[in-house]
Amino acid sequence: MKKILKIFLTISLLTLVGCSDTDEVYVDLQADEKEQFSGGDFTVFNSSEEAFGFAGTNLTNIEQIDFGVGNSFFRQSWVSAPASTTARDGLGPFFNSVSCANCHFKDGRGKPPAFDGEKSRGLLLRLTTEGNYPDGSDYVDPIYGGQLQDSAILGHSIKGSYTVSYQTIIEKFDDGTTVELQKPSYQIRDLGYGSLGTSTKISPRIAPQMTGLGLLEAIDENTILSFAIDNNKNEISGRPNYVYDILTKSTKIGRFGWKSNQPNVRQQVAAAFSGDMGITSYLFPNENCPPGVNCDEIPNGGAPEITDINLDRVAVYSSTLAVPARRNHNDQNVLAGKKTFETLQCISCHIPKMKTGNTHPIVSLRNQTIRPYTDLLLHDMGPGLADNAKDFKASGNEWRTQPLWGIGLIQTVNKHTNLLHDGRARNIEEAILWHGGEAQKSKDGYKKLSAQNRKDLLAFINSL
């Protein structure tokens, strides 16, 4: 009825006032074919608070079983050893969380403390220092290792804790509108085993949502490299990170983590078990103990503490979570925002559409046309977001382009809209205003937009 009325009014106006060769006739903007299928066949049409937790379609019977078992290991809490729950004992001795789901609640995004004293939900601090190990990774703090674990099992002191304070920064648009940004500062305290190294760098990292990881893993390496070539033509210096693959003992393109420091889902999962929960695996067999603490004297949950098959099941679960479908993709304001997104050259890094390769071991992830809005490359985001900490080939100013699919459902699933690597941005607009470096021109263009054009752009991003 609304469209019929629009046509009737247009005809009536043309009848009343006539038209000439120079008159403009309004034409509806059109969405691309199947634009709502963000994950190809791995798209789920559900926008509830469970939107991030569905399995992709066309999994084999074995993969469906692995998904279910992996889901249980992802969601349920680990306990210290010894325990009657032998499949899930071995927590710690030092850890940040007791389960994957504590940081990725409902397979979603973590949230930093909003004020001093509030408990973090999925924010951790990485600790690195100058120099590289033979595998190319960066030296970690000589006492506290590569991550500050702020919890410990009974009988042991925590490694340390931290507080966050925020400085207010004002951004002003060309139309006079102002926005307050918050810049975090981290203070480590309660160190249990001595001082940090004098050159130790602190890099905060928030837990991102889990959807679509297997699809990103299935993208052919040459496709990612082609993005780097195209970006350089557009004066955007996107480049891949090259990291160490433990299983193959070789260097691979990084795809996962805020600085693309992990080559595949399995290693990302195993690194989280090790660093976040102190759970050993066949990829990370050693406990995270500071000097003076003999881990061999502390009861453990076996060697390794998560069995090979269960680690692989969690990896299957993490790889096959479906991507929520677009909402309102045909809305005219959303489509207007999409055009603005393109005009501002946001698509130079947040590449809208690509196709997965044909070699992934999970067959249903192959040859999928997906719309993740990322290039999986590192970009210099300027001094405002810099943590000054290297990560393999990534510099202190560089971050991986974050996929945007599912971004509009974070509020529904996780009851917040905190974005960027440390959650400092409280909404999409603040995240845009933190863009610098290679994205400075796009940010400046956003600040020049009218209020309506900004509203349309935000509506488009929220539809993803």
Coordinates of C-alpha atoms in Angstrom, one line a residue:
M1 CA 0.0 0.0 0.0
K2 CA 2.8 2.4 0.9
K3 CA 4.6 1.8 -2.5
I4 CA 1.2 2.2 -4.4
L5 CA 0.6 5.5 -2.6
K6 CA 4.1 6.7 -3.5
I7 CA 3.5 5.9 -7.2
F8 CA 0.1 7.6 -7.1
L9 CA 1.5 10.8 -5.5
T10 CA 4.3 10.9 -8.0
I11 CA 1.9 10.6 -11.0
S12 CA -0.4 13.2 -9.4
L13 CA 2.4 15.7 -9.0
L14 CA 3.6 15.2 -12.5
T15 CA 0.0 15.7 -13.8
L16 CA -0.4 18.9 -11.8
V17 CA 3.0 20.5 -12.6
G18 CA 4.1 18.8 -15.7
C19 CA 7.7 17.8 -16.3
S20 CA 10.6 18.6 -18.5
D21 CA 13.7 16.8 -19.6
T22 CA 15.5 18.3 -16.5
D23 CA 13.0 17.1 -13.9
E24 CA 14.3 14.4 -11.5
V25 CA 12.2 11.4 -10.9
Y26 CA 12.8 9.5 -7.6
V27 CA 13.9 5.9 -8.0
D28 CA 14.1 3.5 -5.1
L29 CA 17.5 2.3 -4.2
Q30 CA 17.9 -1.5 -4.6
A31 CA 19.8 -4.0 -2.5
D32 CA 22.1 -6.5 -4.1
E33 CA 20.7 -10.0 -4.8
K34 CA 20.9 -12.2 -1.7
E35 CA 22.5 -9.3 0.2
Q36 CA 20.7 -10.5 3.4
F37 CA 22.7 -13.8 3.3
S38 CA 25.8 -12.6 5.2
G39 CA 27.2 -16.1 5.7
G40 CA 26.0 -17.6 2.4
D41 CA 24.5 -21.0 3.3
F42 CA 25.8 -20.5 6.8
T43 CA 23.3 -17.7 7.4
V44 CA 20.7 -18.0 10.2
F45 CA 17.5 -15.9 10.1
N46 CA 17.3 -15.3 13.8
S47 CA 17.7 -11.9 15.5
S48 CA 17.0 -12.9 19.1
E49 CA 19.4 -12.9 22.0
E50 CA 20.4 -16.4 20.8
A51 CA 21.4 -15.1 17.3
F52 CA 25.1 -15.9 17.6
G53 CA 24.7 -19.5 18.9
F54 CA 23.3 -21.5 16.0
A55 CA 25.1 -24.1 14.0
G56 CA 25.6 -23.7 10.3
T57 CA 23.5 -25.8 7.9
N58 CA 24.6 -28.9 6.0
L59 CA 26.9 -30.3 8.7
T60 CA 27.6 -34.0 8.5
N61 CA 26.2 -36.2 11.3
I62 CA 29.7 -36.4 12.9
E63 CA 30.1 -32.6 12.7
Q64 CA 26.8 -32.1 14.3
I65 CA 27.9 -34.4 17.2
D66 CA 31.2 -32.5 17.4
F67 CA 29.3 -29.2 17.5
G68 CA 27.2 -30.3 20.4
V69 CA 30.1 -31.7 22.4
G70 CA 32.2 -28.7 21.6
N71 CA 29.4 -26.4 22.7
S72 CA 29.3 -28.1 26.1
F73 CA 33.0 -27.7 26.6
F74 CA 32.7 -24.1 25.5
R75 CA 29.9 -23.2 27.9
Q76 CA 30.6 -25.2 31.1
S77 CA 33.0 -24.2 33.8
W78 CA 36.4 -25.8 34.4
V79 CA 37.4 -26.7 38.0
S80 CA 40.8 -27.1 39.7
A81 CA 42.3 -30.6 40.0
P82 CA 41.8 -33.1 41.4
A83 CA 38.0 -33.3 40.9
S84 CA 35.3 -35.9 40.2
T85 CA 34.6 -34.0 37.0
T86 CA 37.7 -35.4 35.4
A87 CA 36.9 -34.2 31.9
R88 CA 36.9 -30.6 33.0
D89 CA 39.5 -30.4 35.8
G90 CA 42.8 -28.7 35.6
L91 CA 41.8 -25.1 35.8
G92 CA 44.7 -22.7 36.3
P93 CA 46.8 -22.5 38.4
F94 CA 46.5 -19.0 37.0
F95 CA 43.6 -17.9 34.9
N96 CA 41.3 -15.1 33.8
S97 CA 38.1 -17.1 33.4
V98 CA 36.6 -20.5 34.2
S99 CA 34.9 -21.0 30.9
C100 CA 35.0 -19.8 27.3
A101 CA 31.4 -18.6 27.6
N102 CA 32.3 -16.3 30.5
C103 CA 34.1 -14.0 28.1
H104 CA 32.0 -14.9 25.0
F105 CA 28.6 -14.8 26.7
K106 CA 26.1 -16.4 24.3
D107 CA 29.0 -16.6 21.7
G108 CA 29.1 -12.8 21.8
R109 CA 31.4 -9.9 22.7
G110 CA 33.0 -9.1 26.0
K111 CA 32.7 -5.8 27.8
P112 CA 35.4 -3.7 29.6
P113 CA 34.8 -2.2 33.1
A114 CA 32.8 0.9 32.8
F115 CA 34.3 2.3 36.0
D116 CA 37.0 1.5 38.6
G117 CA 35.9 -1.5 40.6
E118 CA 33.5 -3.0 38.1
K119 CA 34.5 -6.6 37.1
S120 CA 35.6 -7.0 33.5
R121 CA 33.7 -9.5 31.3
G122 CA 36.1 -10.5 28.6
L123 CA 38.9 -8.0 28.7
L124 CA 42.4 -9.2 29.3
L125 CA 45.9 -7.6 29.2
R126 CA 48.6 -8.9 26.9
L127 CA 52.2 -8.4 28.1
T128 CA 55.1 -8.3 25.6
T129 CA 58.6 -6.9 25.5
E130 CA 61.3 -6.2 23.0
G131 CA 62.7 -9.0 20.9
N132 CA 61.4 -12.1 19.1
Y133 CA 61.5 -15.9 19.7
P134 CA 62.7 -18.1 16.9
D135 CA 59.0 -18.7 15.8
G136 CA 58.7 -14.9 15.2
S137 CA 56.5 -14.2 18.3
D138 CA 57.4 -11.4 20.6
Y139 CA 59.2 -11.9 23.9
V140 CA 56.8 -11.8 26.9
D141 CA 57.3 -10.4 30.3
P142 CA 60.0 -12.3 32.1
I143 CA 57.9 -12.9 35.2
Y144 CA 54.3 -12.8 34.2
G145 CA 54.4 -14.2 30.7
G146 CA 52.3 -13.1 27.8
Q147 CA 49.1 -12.4 29.7
L148 CA 48.1 -11.0 33.1
Q149 CA 46.0 -13.7 34.8
D150 CA 44.0 -12.0 37.6
S151 CA 42.7 -15.2 39.2
A152 CA 44.4 -18.2 40.8
I153 CA 43.4 -21.5 42.3
L154 CA 43.2 -21.9 46.1
G155 CA 46.6 -21.6 47.8
H156 CA 48.2 -19.4 45.2
S157 CA 48.4 -15.6 44.9
I158 CA 47.1 -14.0 41.7
K159 CA 49.6 -12.7 39.3
G160 CA 48.0 -9.2 39.5
S161 CA 44.9 -7.1 38.9
Y162 CA 44.3 -3.9 37.0
T163 CA 42.1 -0.8 37.1
V164 CA 40.8 1.3 34.2
S165 CA 40.4 5.1 34.2
Y166 CA 39.0 7.1 31.3
Q167 CA 40.0 10.5 29.9
T168 CA 37.3 12.4 28.0
I169 CA 38.1 13.6 24.5
I170 CA 35.7 15.8 22.5
E171 CA 35.1 15.4 18.7
K172 CA 33.3 18.1 16.9
F173 CA 31.4 17.7 13.6
D174 CA 31.2 20.3 10.9
D175 CA 27.6 21.1 11.8
G176 CA 28.6 21.8 15.4
T177 CA 27.5 18.5 17.0
T178 CA 29.9 17.3 19.6
V179 CA 30.6 13.7 20.8
E180 CA 32.5 12.7 24.0
L181 CA 34.9 9.8 23.5
Q182 CA 36.6 8.0 26.4
K183 CA 40.3 7.0 26.2
P184 CA 41.2 4.3 28.7
S185 CA 44.3 4.1 30.8
Y186 CA 45.3 0.9 32.6
Q187 CA 47.0 0.6 36.0
I188 CA 48.4 -2.8 37.0
R189 CA 48.5 -3.4 40.7
D190 CA 48.6 -6.2 43.3
L191 CA 51.5 -7.9 41.5
G192 CA 52.2 -11.1 43.3
Y193 CA 55.6 -12.1 42.1
G194 CA 57.6 -8.9 41.5
S195 CA 57.7 -6.0 39.2
L196 CA 56.9 -6.0 35.5
G197 CA 59.9 -5.8 33.1
T198 CA 61.0 -2.2 32.4
S199 CA 60.2 -2.5 28.7
T200 CA 56.9 -4.5 29.0
K201 CA 54.1 -3.2 26.9
I202 CA 50.5 -3.6 27.9
S203 CA 47.9 -4.4 25.2
P204 CA 44.2 -4.7 26.2
R205 CA 42.2 -7.2 24.2
I206 CA 38.4 -7.7 24.4
A207 CA 36.7 -11.0 23.5
P208 CA 34.9 -10.6 20.1
Q209 CA 31.8 -12.4 19.0
M210 CA 32.3 -15.9 17.6
T211 CA 30.2 -16.1 14.5
G212 CA 31.6 -16.9 11.0
L213 CA 35.1 -17.9 12.1
G214 CA 35.2 -21.0 9.9
L215 CA 34.1 -19.0 6.9
L216 CA 37.0 -16.6 7.5
E217 CA 39.3 -19.6 7.8
A218 CA 38.0 -21.0 4.5
I219 CA 38.9 -17.8 2.5
D220 CA 41.8 -18.7 0.1
E221 CA 45.1 -17.2 1.0
N222 CA 45.5 -15.7 -2.5
T223 CA 42.2 -13.9 -2.0
I224 CA 43.5 -12.2 1.2
L225 CA 46.7 -11.3 -0.6
S226 CA 44.7 -9.8 -3.5
F227 CA 43.1 -7.4 -1.0
A228 CA 46.5 -6.2 0.0
I229 CA 47.3 -5.4 -3.6
D230 CA 44.0 -3.6 -4.2
N231 CA 44.3 -1.7 -1.0
N232 CA 47.8 -0.4 -1.9
K233 CA 46.4 0.9 -5.1
N234 CA 43.9 2.9 -3.1
E235 CA 46.6 4.4 -0.9
I236 CA 45.6 2.1 1.9
S237 CA 48.5 0.0 3.1
G238 CA 46.7 -3.1 4.3
R239 CA 49.1 -6.0 4.7
P240 CA 48.9 -9.6 6.1
N241 CA 50.4 -10.7 9.4
Y242 CA 52.6 -13.8 9.1
V243 CA 52.5 -16.0 12.2
Y244 CA 53.6 -19.4 13.4
D245 CA 51.5 -22.5 12.9
I246 CA 52.4 -24.8 15.7
L247 CA 50.9 -28.0 14.2
T248 CA 52.6 -27.6 10.8
K249 CA 55.7 -25.9 12.2
S250 CA 55.5 -23.3 9.5
T251 CA 54.7 -19.7 8.9
K252 CA 51.1 -18.9 7.8
I253 CA 49.0 -15.8 7.2
G254 CA 47.3 -14.7 10.4
R255 CA 43.5 -14.5 10.4
F256 CA 42.3 -14.4 14.0
G257 CA 42.9 -12.1 17.0
W258 CA 42.9 -8.4 17.1
K259 CA 46.3 -8.3 15.4
S260 CA 45.8 -11.4 13.3
N261 CA 48.2 -13.3 15.5
Q262 CA 46.7 -16.8 15.0
P263 CA 46.6 -18.7 11.7
N264 CA 43.5 -20.9 12.3
V265 CA 40.6 -21.5 14.6
R266 CA 42.1 -24.6 16.3
Q267 CA 45.2 -22.7 17.4
Q268 CA 43.1 -19.7 18.5
V269 CA 41.0 -21.9 20.6
A270 CA 44.0 -23.7 22.1
A271 CA 45.7 -20.4 22.9
A272 CA 42.6 -19.2 24.7
F273 CA 42.4 -22.4 26.8
S274 CA 46.0 -21.9 27.7
G275 CA 46.1 -18.1 28.4
D276 CA 42.6 -17.5 29.7
M277 CA 42.0 -20.7 31.7
G278 CA 45.4 -22.3 32.2
I279 CA 44.2 -25.5 30.4
T280 CA 47.0 -27.3 28.6
S281 CA 46.5 -29.0 25.2
Y282 CA 48.6 -30.7 22.6
L283 CA 49.3 -27.3 21.0
F284 CA 50.1 -25.5 24.3
P285 CA 51.4 -28.2 26.7
N286 CA 53.0 -26.0 29.3
E287 CA 51.4 -24.2 32.3
N288 CA 51.8 -20.4 32.8
C289 CA 53.8 -20.2 36.0
P290 CA 56.0 -17.3 37.1
P291 CA 59.5 -18.0 38.4
G292 CA 59.5 -19.4 41.9
V293 CA 56.2 -21.3 41.4
N294 CA 56.8 -25.0 40.6
C295 CA 53.9 -26.1 38.4
D296 CA 55.0 -29.7 38.6
E297 CA 54.0 -29.7 42.3
I298 CA 50.5 -28.4 41.6
P299 CA 47.8 -31.0 40.8
N300 CA 46.7 -30.9 37.2
G301 CA 44.0 -32.4 35.1
G302 CA 46.2 -34.6 33.0
A303 CA 48.8 -34.1 30.3
P304 CA 47.2 -32.5 28.4
E305 CA 44.2 -31.2 30.4
I306 CA 41.9 -31.1 27.5
T307 CA 42.1 -34.2 25.3
D308 CA 43.0 -33.9 21.7
I309 CA 39.6 -34.9 20.5
N310 CA 37.8 -32.5 22.8
L311 CA 40.0 -29.6 21.7
D312 CA 39.2 -30.4 18.1
R313 CA 35.5 -30.6 19.0
V314 CA 35.6 -27.1 20.5
A315 CA 37.4 -26.0 17.3
V316 CA 34.6 -27.5 15.2
Y317 CA 32.0 -25.7 17.3
S318 CA 33.8 -22.4 17.0
S319 CA 34.2 -22.9 13.2
T320 CA 30.6 -23.7 12.4
L321 CA 28.6 -21.0 14.3
A322 CA 26.3 -19.4 11.7
V323 CA 26.2 -15.7 10.8
P324 CA 22.9 -13.8 11.5
A325 CA 21.2 -12.5 8.4
R326 CA 21.0 -8.9 7.6
R327 CA 18.0 -7.0 8.9
N328 CA 16.2 -4.1 7.0
H329 CA 18.5 -4.6 4.0
N330 CA 15.8 -3.2 1.7
D331 CA 15.1 -0.1 3.8
Q332 CA 15.7 3.0 1.8
N333 CA 17.6 4.8 4.7
V334 CA 19.8 1.7 5.1
L335 CA 20.5 1.6 1.4
A336 CA 21.3 5.4 1.5
G337 CA 23.7 4.7 4.4
K338 CA 25.3 1.9 2.3
K339 CA 26.1 4.3 -0.5
T340 CA 27.6 6.7 2.0
F341 CA 29.7 3.8 3.4
E342 CA 31.0 3.3 -0.1
T343 CA 31.5 7.0 -0.8
L344 CA 33.6 7.4 2.3
Q345 CA 35.8 4.5 1.1
C346 CA 35.1 2.4 4.2
I347 CA 34.9 -0.5 1.8
S348 CA 38.7 -0.2 1.1
C349 CA 39.2 -2.1 4.4
H350 CA 35.8 -3.4 5.3
I351 CA 35.4 -5.4 2.0
P352 CA 31.8 -6.3 1.6
K353 CA 31.8 -9.5 -0.4
M354 CA 34.1 -12.4 -1.1
K355 CA 34.0 -16.1 -1.7
T356 CA 35.5 -18.9 0.4
G357 CA 37.9 -21.4 -1.2
N358 CA 37.3 -25.1 -2.0
T359 CA 39.8 -26.8 0.4
H360 CA 38.5 -26.4 3.9
P361 CA 38.1 -29.8 5.7
I362 CA 34.5 -28.8 6.7
V363 CA 32.9 -29.2 3.2
S364 CA 29.9 -27.0 3.9
L365 CA 32.2 -24.0 4.4
R366 CA 33.6 -24.3 0.9
N367 CA 32.6 -22.0 -2.0
Q368 CA 30.3 -19.8 0.0
T369 CA 29.6 -16.2 -1.1
I370 CA 29.9 -14.3 2.2
R371 CA 29.7 -10.6 3.3
P372 CA 31.9 -10.2 6.3
Y373 CA 33.0 -6.6 5.7
T374 CA 36.7 -7.3 6.4
D375 CA 40.0 -7.8 4.5
L376 CA 41.7 -9.7 7.4
L377 CA 44.6 -7.4 6.9
L378 CA 46.6 -5.2 9.3
H379 CA 46.1 -1.4 9.0
D380 CA 47.8 1.5 10.7
M381 CA 44.9 3.0 12.7
G382 CA 46.9 6.0 14.0
P383 CA 48.3 7.0 17.4
G384 CA 44.9 7.3 19.1
L385 CA 44.3 3.5 19.1
A386 CA 48.0 2.5 19.3
D387 CA 49.1 0.1 22.1
N388 CA 52.8 0.3 21.0
A389 CA 53.0 -3.5 21.3
K390 CA 54.2 -5.6 18.4
D391 CA 52.6 -8.9 17.6
F392 CA 54.6 -10.9 15.0
K393 CA 54.7 -8.6 12.0
A394 CA 52.0 -6.2 13.4
S395 CA 53.3 -2.9 14.7
G396 CA 52.1 -1.0 17.7
N397 CA 49.8 1.1 15.5
E398 CA 48.3 -1.8 13.4
W399 CA 45.1 -3.7 13.9
R400 CA 43.3 -6.3 11.9
T401 CA 40.1 -5.0 10.1
Q402 CA 37.3 -6.2 12.3
P403 CA 34.5 -8.1 10.5
L404 CA 31.2 -6.2 10.8
W405 CA 28.7 -9.0 10.3
G406 CA 26.6 -9.3 13.4
I407 CA 27.6 -5.9 14.8
G408 CA 24.0 -4.7 15.0
L409 CA 22.9 -7.6 17.2
I410 CA 25.5 -7.1 20.0
Q411 CA 23.1 -5.0 21.9
T412 CA 20.4 -7.7 21.6
V413 CA 22.8 -10.6 22.6
N414 CA 25.1 -9.0 25.1
K415 CA 23.2 -5.9 26.3
H416 CA 25.9 -3.4 25.3
T417 CA 27.4 -1.8 22.2
N418 CA 31.1 -1.5 23.2
L419 CA 33.4 -1.8 20.3
L420 CA 37.1 -1.8 19.2
H421 CA 39.9 -3.9 20.6
D422 CA 39.5 -2.7 24.1
G423 CA 35.8 -1.8 24.2
R424 CA 36.4 1.9 24.6
A425 CA 33.9 2.9 21.9
R426 CA 30.4 2.8 23.5
N427 CA 28.7 2.7 20.1
I428 CA 29.3 2.6 16.4
E429 CA 29.7 6.4 16.0
E430 CA 32.4 6.5 18.7
A431 CA 34.2 3.6 17.0
I432 CA 34.2 5.6 13.7
L433 CA 35.6 8.7 15.5
W434 CA 38.5 6.7 16.9
H435 CA 39.6 5.8 13.4
G436 CA 42.9 7.5 12.4
G437 CA 46.0 6.7 10.4
E438 CA 44.9 5.1 7.1
A439 CA 41.2 5.7 8.0
Q440 CA 41.7 9.4 8.9
K441 CA 40.2 10.6 5.5
S442 CA 37.1 8.4 6.0
K443 CA 36.7 9.7 9.6
D444 CA 37.0 13.3 8.4
G445 CA 34.4 12.7 5.7
Y446 CA 32.0 11.3 8.3
K447 CA 32.4 14.4 10.4
K448 CA 31.3 16.5 7.3
L449 CA 28.1 14.6 6.8
S450 CA 24.7 16.0 7.6
A451 CA 22.9 14.6 10.6
Q452 CA 20.5 12.6 8.3
N453 CA 23.4 11.1 6.3
R454 CA 25.2 10.1 9.6
K455 CA 21.9 8.5 10.8
D456 CA 21.5 6.6 7.6
L457 CA 25.1 5.4 7.7
L458 CA 24.7 4.1 11.3
A459 CA 21.4 2.4 10.3
F460 CA 23.3 0.6 7.5
I461 CA 26.1 -0.6 9.8
N462 CA 23.5 -1.7 12.4
S463 CA 21.8 -3.7 9.8
L464 CA 24.9 -5.9 9.2

